[in-house]
PDB file of C-alpha atoms in Angstrom:
ATOM      1  CA  MET A  14       0.079   0.089   0.355  1.00  0.00           C
ATOM      2  CA  LEU A  15       2.991   2.356   0.421  1.00  0.00           C
ATOM      3  CA  HIS A  16       5.198   1.793  -2.097  1.00  0.00           C
ATOM      4  CA  GLY A  17       2.459   0.578  -5.124  1.00  0.00           C
ATOM      5  CA  LYS A  18       2.276  -1.996  -7.141  1.00  0.00           C
ATOM      6  CA  ALA A  19       5.406  -1.304  -8.922  1.00  0.00           C
ATOM      7  CA  ALA A  20       7.066  -2.048  -6.221  1.00  0.00           C
ATOM      8  CA  LEU A  21       5.956  -5.707  -6.455  1.00  0.00           C
ATOM      9  CA  SER A  22       8.395  -8.046  -8.202  1.00  0.00           C
ATOM     10  CA  GLU A  23       7.011 -10.853 -10.658  1.00  0.00           C
ATOM     11  CA  VAL A  24       6.815 -13.580  -7.770  1.00  0.00           C
ATOM     12  CA  GLU A  25       5.080 -11.372  -5.358  1.00  0.00           C
ATOM     13  CA  LEU A  26       2.289 -10.088  -8.162  1.00  0.00           C
ATOM     14  CA  LEU A  27       1.670 -14.123  -9.009  1.00  0.00           C
ATOM     15  CA  ALA A  28       1.995 -14.703  -5.234  1.00  0.00           C
ATOM     16  CA  LEU A  29      -0.962 -12.236  -4.486  1.00  0.00           C
ATOM     17  CA  ILE A  30      -3.028 -13.273  -6.997  1.00  0.00           C
ATOM     18  CA  LEU A  31      -3.568 -16.812  -5.887  1.00  0.00           C
ATOM     19  CA  GLY A  32      -3.560 -15.834  -2.322  1.00  0.00           C
ATOM     20  CA  GLY A  33      -3.517 -18.887  -0.047  1.00  0.00           C
ATOM     21  CA  GLY A  34      -1.414 -20.596   2.080  1.00  0.00           C
ATOM     22  CA  ARG A  35       2.828 -20.700   0.757  1.00  0.00           C
ATOM     23  CA  SER A  36       1.400 -18.417  -2.273  1.00  0.00           C
ATOM     24  CA  ILE A  37       4.973 -16.821  -2.541  1.00  0.00           C
ATOM     25  CA  ALA A  38       6.879 -20.356  -3.749  1.00  0.00           C
ATOM     26  CA  ARG A  39       3.333 -21.219  -6.197  1.00  0.00           C
ATOM     27  CA  GLY A  40       4.022 -18.574  -7.873  1.00  0.00           C
ATOM     28  CA  LEU A  41       7.228 -19.143  -8.674  1.00  0.00           C
ATOM     29  CA  THR A  42       6.924 -22.880  -9.118  1.00  0.00           C
ATOM     30  CA  VAL A  43       4.459 -21.488 -12.001  1.00  0.00           C
ATOM     31  CA  LEU A  44       6.544 -19.057 -13.314  1.00  0.00           C
ATOM     32  CA  GLU A  45       9.765 -21.310 -13.082  1.00  0.00           C
ATOM     33  CA  GLY A  46       7.798 -24.072 -14.183  1.00  0.00           C
ATOM     34  CA  PHE A  47       6.086 -21.624 -17.707  1.00  0.00           C
ATOM     35  CA  GLY A  48       9.967 -20.563 -18.180  1.00  0.00           C
ATOM     36  CA  GLY A  49       8.261 -17.094 -16.599  1.00  0.00           C
ATOM     37  CA  LEU A  50       5.475 -14.862 -17.740  1.00  0.00           C
ATOM     38  CA  GLY A  51       5.174 -14.333 -21.373  1.00  0.00           C
ATOM     39  CA  GLY A  52       5.309 -19.162 -21.348  1.00  0.00           C
ATOM     40  CA  LEU A  53       2.406 -18.136 -18.330  1.00  0.00           C
ATOM     41  CA  ASP A  54       0.776 -15.940 -20.460  1.00  0.00           C
ATOM     42  CA  ALA A  55       0.430 -18.577 -22.994  1.00  0.00           C
ATOM     43  CA  ALA A  56      -0.847 -22.058 -20.245  1.00  0.00           C
ATOM     44  CA  GLU A  57      -3.395 -23.429 -20.808  1.00  0.00           C
ATOM     45  CA  PRO A  58      -5.998 -23.826 -17.613  1.00  0.00           C
ATOM     46  CA  HIS A  59      -5.601 -27.511 -17.596  1.00  0.00           C
ATOM     47  CA  GLU A  60      -1.992 -27.020 -18.523  1.00  0.00           C
ATOM     48  CA  LEU A  61      -1.163 -24.424 -15.171  1.00  0.00           C
ATOM     49  CA  CYS A  62      -3.863 -27.439 -13.168  1.00  0.00           C
ATOM     50  CA  ALA A  63      -1.392 -30.149 -13.713  1.00  0.00           C
ATOM     51  CA  LEU A  64       1.095 -28.000 -11.600  1.00  0.00           C
ATOM     52  CA  PRO A  65       1.582 -28.463  -7.829  1.00  0.00           C
ATOM     53  CA  GLY A  66      -0.345 -26.100  -5.613  1.00  0.00           C
ATOM     54  CA  ILE A  67      -2.595 -25.055  -8.063  1.00  0.00           C
ATOM     55  CA  GLY A  68      -5.261 -26.198  -8.712  1.00  0.00           C
ATOM     56  CA  GLN A  69      -8.605 -25.305 -10.341  1.00  0.00           C
ATOM     57  CA  ALA A  70      -9.185 -21.615  -8.874  1.00  0.00           C
ATOM     58  CA  GLY A  71      -5.410 -20.721  -8.421  1.00  0.00           C
ATOM     59  CA  ALA A  72      -5.010 -21.958 -12.909  1.00  0.00           C
ATOM     60  CA  ALA A  73      -8.765 -19.918 -13.144  1.00  0.00           C
ATOM     61  CA  ALA A  74      -7.686 -16.484 -10.875  1.00  0.00           C
ATOM     62  CA  LEU A  75      -4.057 -17.037 -13.224  1.00  0.00           C
ATOM     63  CA  CYS A  76      -6.315 -16.888 -16.947  1.00  0.00           C
ATOM     64  CA  ALA A  77      -8.075 -14.010 -15.741  1.00  0.00           C
ATOM     65  CA  ALA A  78      -5.688 -11.469 -14.530  1.00  0.00           C
ATOM     66  CA  PHE A  79      -3.725 -12.122 -18.035  1.00  0.00           C
ATOM     67  CA  GLU A  80      -6.348 -11.676 -19.882  1.00  0.00           C
ATOM     68  CA  LEU A  81      -7.887  -8.715 -17.422  1.00  0.00           C
ATOM     69  CA  GLY A  82      -4.010  -7.595 -19.161  1.00  0.00           C
ATOM     70  CA  ARG A  83      -4.252  -7.964 -22.331  1.00  0.00           C
ATOM     71  CA  ARG A  84      -8.291  -6.055 -22.991  1.00  0.00           C
ATOM     72  CA  VAL A  85      -6.310  -3.717 -21.420  1.00  0.00           C
ATOM     73  CA  GLN A  86      -4.101  -2.979 -23.512  1.00  0.00           C
ATOM     74  CA  GLU A  87      -7.142  -3.516 -26.390  1.00  0.00           C
ATOM     75  CA  LEU A  88      -8.121  -0.382 -25.242  1.00  0.00           C
ATOM     76  CA  SER A  89      -5.004   1.081 -27.031  1.00  0.00           C
ATOM     77  CA  LEU A  90      -6.840   1.123 -30.267  1.00  0.00           C
ATOM     78  CA  PRO A  91      -7.465   4.510 -31.631  1.00  0.00           C
ATOM     79  CA  LEU A  92     -10.951   5.389 -31.789  1.00  0.00           C
ATOM     80  CA  ALA A  93     -10.943   8.987 -31.194  1.00  0.00           C
ATOM     81  CA  THR A  94      -8.196  10.403 -32.517  1.00  0.00           C
ATOM     82  CA  ALA A  95      -5.764   9.969 -36.643  1.00  0.00           C
ATOM     83  CA  VAL A  96      -2.850   6.932 -37.305  1.00  0.00           C
ATOM     84  CA  ARG A  97       0.111   8.095 -38.195  1.00  0.00           C
ATOM     85  CA  SER A  98       2.612   5.755 -37.509  1.00  0.00           C
ATOM     86  CA  PRO A  99       2.126   1.207 -38.086  1.00  0.00           C
ATOM     87  CA  GLU A 100       3.036   2.172 -33.919  1.00  0.00           C
ATOM     88  CA  ASP A 101      -0.355   3.811 -33.078  1.00  0.00           C
ATOM     89  CA  VAL A 102      -1.973   0.466 -33.275  1.00  0.00           C
ATOM     90  CA  GLY A 103       1.125  -1.859 -32.448  1.00  0.00           C
ATOM     91  CA  ALA A 104      -0.454  -2.198 -28.943  1.00  0.00           C
ATOM     92  CA  PHE A 105      -3.316  -3.579 -29.725  1.00  0.00           C
ATOM     93  CA  VAL A 106      -2.651  -5.452 -32.127  1.00  0.00           C
ATOM     94  CA  ARG A 107      -0.105  -7.304 -31.144  1.00  0.00           C
ATOM     95  CA  ALA A 108      -2.335  -7.683 -27.822  1.00  0.00           C
ATOM     96  CA  ARG A 109      -5.601  -8.902 -30.232  1.00  0.00           C
ATOM     97  CA  LEU A 110      -3.280 -11.258 -32.267  1.00  0.00           C
ATOM     98  CA  GLY A 111      -0.443 -11.943 -30.251  1.00  0.00           C
ATOM     99  CA  PRO A 112      -1.804 -15.174 -28.506  1.00  0.00           C
ATOM    100  CA  CYS A 113      -3.056 -16.604 -30.008  1.00  0.00           C
ATOM    101  CA  THR A 114      -2.058 -20.381 -31.235  1.00  0.00           C
ATOM    102  CA  GLN A 115      -3.908 -19.863 -34.710  1.00  0.00           C
ATOM    103  CA  GLU A 116      -2.558 -17.028 -37.825  1.00  0.00           C
ATOM    104  CA  VAL A 117      -5.440 -14.949 -38.397  1.00  0.00           C
ATOM    105  CA  PHE A 118      -6.276 -12.812 -40.136  1.00  0.00           C
ATOM    106  CA  VAL A 119      -7.996  -9.345 -39.500  1.00  0.00           C
ATOM    107  CA  VAL A 120      -7.947  -5.578 -41.182  1.00  0.00           C
ATOM    108  CA  LEU A 121      -8.506  -2.386 -39.979  1.00  0.00           C
ATOM    109  CA  GLY A 122     -11.205  -0.749 -41.354  1.00  0.00           C
ATOM    110  CA  LEU A 123      -9.707   3.724 -40.808  1.00  0.00           C
ATOM    111  CA  ASP A 124     -12.352   6.824 -42.075  1.00  0.00           C
ATOM    112  CA  ALA A 125     -10.761   9.118 -44.193  1.00  0.00           C
ATOM    113  CA  ARG A 126      -9.749  11.198 -41.425  1.00  0.00           C
ATOM    114  CA  GLN A 127      -7.684   8.090 -40.754  1.00  0.00           C
ATOM    115  CA  ARG A 128      -9.119   7.058 -36.816  1.00  0.00           C
ATOM    116  CA  VAL A 129      -9.608   3.330 -36.529  1.00  0.00           C
ATOM    117  CA  ARG A 130     -13.616   2.146 -37.529  1.00  0.00           C
ATOM    118  CA  MET A 131     -14.120  -1.429 -37.876  1.00  0.00           C
ATOM    119  CA  VAL A 132     -12.351  -4.282 -37.255  1.00  0.00           C
ATOM    120  CA  ARG A 133     -12.778  -7.264 -38.453  1.00  0.00           C
ATOM    121  CA  THR A 134     -11.339 -11.029 -37.802  1.00  0.00           C
ATOM    122  CA  VAL A 135     -11.815 -12.222 -41.996  1.00  0.00           C
ATOM    123  CA  ALA A 136      -9.589 -15.050 -41.305  1.00  0.00           C
ATOM    124  CA  ILE A 137      -8.424 -18.317 -39.275  1.00  0.00           C
ATOM    125  CA  GLY A 138      -6.082 -20.596 -40.711  1.00  0.00           C
ATOM    126  CA  THR A 139      -3.743 -22.432 -39.496  1.00  0.00           C
ATOM    127  CA  LEU A 140      -0.494 -23.206 -36.745  1.00  0.00           C
ATOM    128  CA  SER A 141       1.136 -21.750 -40.079  1.00  0.00           C
ATOM    129  CA  GLN A 142      -0.593 -20.071 -42.268  1.00  0.00           C
ATOM    130  CA  VAL A 143      -3.978 -17.852 -43.554  1.00  0.00           C
ATOM    131  CA  ASP A 144      -5.353 -18.918 -46.009  1.00  0.00           C
ATOM    132  CA  VAL A 145      -7.080 -15.872 -47.404  1.00  0.00           C
ATOM    133  CA  HIS A 146      -8.299 -14.377 -50.108  1.00  0.00           C
ATOM    134  CA  PRO A 147      -8.583  -9.910 -51.285  1.00  0.00           C
ATOM    135  CA  ARG A 148     -12.327 -10.325 -51.549  1.00  0.00           C
ATOM    136  CA  GLU A 149     -13.093 -12.135 -47.723  1.00  0.00           C
ATOM    137  CA  VAL A 150     -10.629  -8.324 -47.080  1.00  0.00           C
ATOM    138  CA  PHE A 151     -12.985  -5.329 -48.977  1.00  0.00           C
ATOM    139  CA  ARG A 152     -15.869  -6.808 -48.544  1.00  0.00           C
ATOM    140  CA  PRO A 153     -17.141  -5.488 -45.115  1.00  0.00           C
ATOM    141  CA  LEU A 154     -14.768  -2.476 -45.567  1.00  0.00           C
ATOM    142  CA  VAL A 155     -16.309  -1.850 -48.523  1.00  0.00           C
ATOM    143  CA  ARG A 156     -20.579  -2.190 -47.436  1.00  0.00           C
ATOM    144  CA  ALA A 157     -19.401  -0.459 -44.147  1.00  0.00           C
ATOM    145  CA  GLY A 158     -17.955   2.723 -46.341  1.00  0.00           C
ATOM    146  CA  MET A 159     -14.348   2.376 -45.139  1.00  0.00           C
ATOM    147  CA  HIS A 160     -11.726   5.042 -46.498  1.00  0.00           C
ATOM    148  CA  SER A 161      -8.764   3.160 -46.519  1.00  0.00           C
ATOM    149  CA  VAL A 162      -7.415  -0.517 -44.251  1.00  0.00           C
ATOM    150  CA  ILE A 163      -4.750  -1.508 -43.009  1.00  0.00           C
ATOM    151  CA  ALA A 164      -4.203  -5.718 -42.407  1.00  0.00           C
ATOM    152  CA  VAL A 165      -2.731  -7.452 -39.438  1.00  0.00           C
ATOM    153  CA  HIS A 166      -1.834 -11.077 -39.216  1.00  0.00           C
ATOM    154  CA  ASN A 167       0.164 -12.758 -36.202  1.00  0.00           C
ATOM    155  CA  HIS A 168       2.686 -15.952 -36.827  1.00  0.00           C
ATOM    156  CA  PRO A 169       2.609 -18.161 -33.673  1.00  0.00           C
ATOM    157  CA  SER A 170       6.178 -18.689 -34.346  1.00  0.00           C
ATOM    158  CA  GLY A 171       7.435 -15.719 -32.898  1.00  0.00           C
ATOM    159  CA  GLU A 172       9.215 -14.788 -35.854  1.00  0.00           C
ATOM    160  CA  ALA A 173       7.515 -11.885 -37.183  1.00  0.00           C
ATOM    161  CA  GLU A 174       9.954 -11.759 -40.710  1.00  0.00           C
ATOM    162  CA  PRO A 175       6.999 -11.636 -43.109  1.00  0.00           C
ATOM    163  CA  SER A 176       7.198 -14.447 -45.526  1.00  0.00           C
ATOM    164  CA  ASN A 177       7.704 -15.069 -49.073  1.00  0.00           C
ATOM    165  CA  ALA A 178       3.555 -15.564 -49.421  1.00  0.00           C
ATOM    166  CA  ASP A 179       3.041 -12.662 -46.593  1.00  0.00           C
ATOM    167  CA  ILE A 180       4.977 -10.020 -49.540  1.00  0.00           C
ATOM    168  CA  GLU A 181       3.012 -11.543 -52.200  1.00  0.00           C
ATOM    169  CA  LEU A 182      -0.542 -11.047 -50.640  1.00  0.00           C
ATOM    170  CA  THR A 183       0.406  -7.356 -49.621  1.00  0.00           C
ATOM    171  CA  HIS A 184       0.670  -6.678 -52.870  1.00  0.00           C
ATOM    172  CA  ARG A 185      -2.383  -7.967 -54.540  1.00  0.00           C
ATOM    173  CA  LEU A 186      -4.137  -6.469 -52.180  1.00  0.00           C
ATOM    174  CA  ALA A 187      -2.692  -2.944 -52.168  1.00  0.00           C
ATOM    175  CA  ASP A 188      -3.780  -2.833 -56.270  1.00  0.00           C
ATOM    176  CA  VAL A 189      -7.247  -4.735 -55.290  1.00  0.00           C
ATOM    177  CA  GLY A 190      -7.530  -1.561 -53.045  1.00  0.00           C
ATOM    178  CA  ARG A 191      -6.552   0.954 -56.078  1.00  0.00           C
ATOM    179  CA  LEU A 192      -9.160  -0.741 -57.871  1.00  0.00           C
ATOM    180  CA  VAL A 193     -11.660  -0.504 -55.573  1.00  0.00           C
ATOM    181  CA  GLY A 194     -10.750   2.660 -54.017  1.00  0.00           C
ATOM    182  CA  ILE A 195      -9.982   2.142 -50.588  1.00  0.00           C
ATOM    183  CA  PRO A 196      -5.899   2.213 -50.003  1.00  0.00           C
ATOM    184  CA  LEU A 197      -3.693  -0.127 -48.275  1.00  0.00           C
ATOM    185  CA  LEU A 198      -2.349   1.533 -46.416  1.00  0.00           C
ATOM    186  CA  ASP A 199       0.089  -1.372 -44.586  1.00  0.00           C
ATOM    187  CA  HIS A 200      -0.061  -4.548 -43.502  1.00  0.00           C
ATOM    188  CA  LEU A 201       0.947  -5.267 -40.087  1.00  0.00           C
ATOM    189  CA  VAL A 202       2.937  -8.983 -39.321  1.00  0.00           C
ATOM    190  CA  VAL A 203       2.425  -9.828 -35.296  1.00  0.00           C
ATOM    191  CA  THR A 204       3.689 -11.768 -32.995  1.00  0.00           C
ATOM    192  CA  ARG A 205       3.805 -11.869 -29.315  1.00  0.00           C
ATOM    193  CA  LYS A 206       6.673  -8.543 -28.661  1.00  0.00           C
ATOM    194  CA  ASP A 207       6.974  -7.678 -32.821  1.00  0.00           C
ATOM    195  CA  MET A 208       5.352  -5.747 -34.828  1.00  0.00           C
ATOM    196  CA  VAL A 209       6.281  -5.887 -38.033  1.00  0.00           C
ATOM    197  CA  SER A 210       5.696  -2.848 -40.686  1.00  0.00           C
ATOM    198  CA  LEU A 211       5.765  -3.522 -44.270  1.00  0.00           C
ATOM    199  CA  ALA A 212       4.930  -0.834 -45.509  1.00  0.00           C
ATOM    200  CA  SER A 213       8.278   0.766 -42.792  1.00  0.00           C
ATOM    201  CA  LEU A 214       9.996  -2.224 -45.608  1.00  0.00           C
ATOM    202  CA  GLY A 215       8.801  -0.475 -48.009  1.00  0.00           C
ATOM    203  CA  LEU A 216       5.886  -3.372 -49.544  1.00  0.00           C
ATOM    204  CA  VAL A 217       3.721  -1.161 -49.287  1.00  0.00           C
ATOM    205  CA  GLY A 218       1.986   2.825 -49.614  1.00  0.00           C
ATOM    206  CA  GLY A 219       1.941   3.183 -45.480  1.00  0.00           C
ATOM    207  CA  VAL A 220      -0.368   6.305 -43.448  1.00  0.00           C
ATOM    208  CA  PRO A 221       0.406   9.178 -45.254  1.00  0.00           C
TER     209      PRO A 221
END
């Protein structure tokens, strides 16, 4: 209460979430058992239950805590302000897609003032790929009268470097966007921790 939450270690924070007896020891168990907070965030409830001293209540509390943190990050979506760079939507897209165990393709529809007005999942794939057709990408954008679009998909492998297939798809989407009058501003590839902007690589027009 005196020094605030920032003064607590990761183990102490986990101990407070778990509560009960030997909470420090149990917090250390889950932290070491999953190789740190990143692994713990990715853990399924039944995996947490398998650790000694955790149980269903402790597993549920941990999953709830991480999910709340993710939802706080999703609040960073700049609905009321113009998107000027990939970083403006970075926290949101990493929170939204970074933890996914399958590749997911999402579009952010922007209005004429570059403000995000819609978020739509257009395709869900496997661990290593997602099949996306430009028709599915632009259909919701056309119907909603969006001015421009930012495409986003994740790499569950943890490697954010765009593949050749990602680059080819980006070119196709940019071509279709020019035809339908909804320009592709960027294509972001995200992981839990990283993000690569294909616009920054010179592979698409970029946010004006």
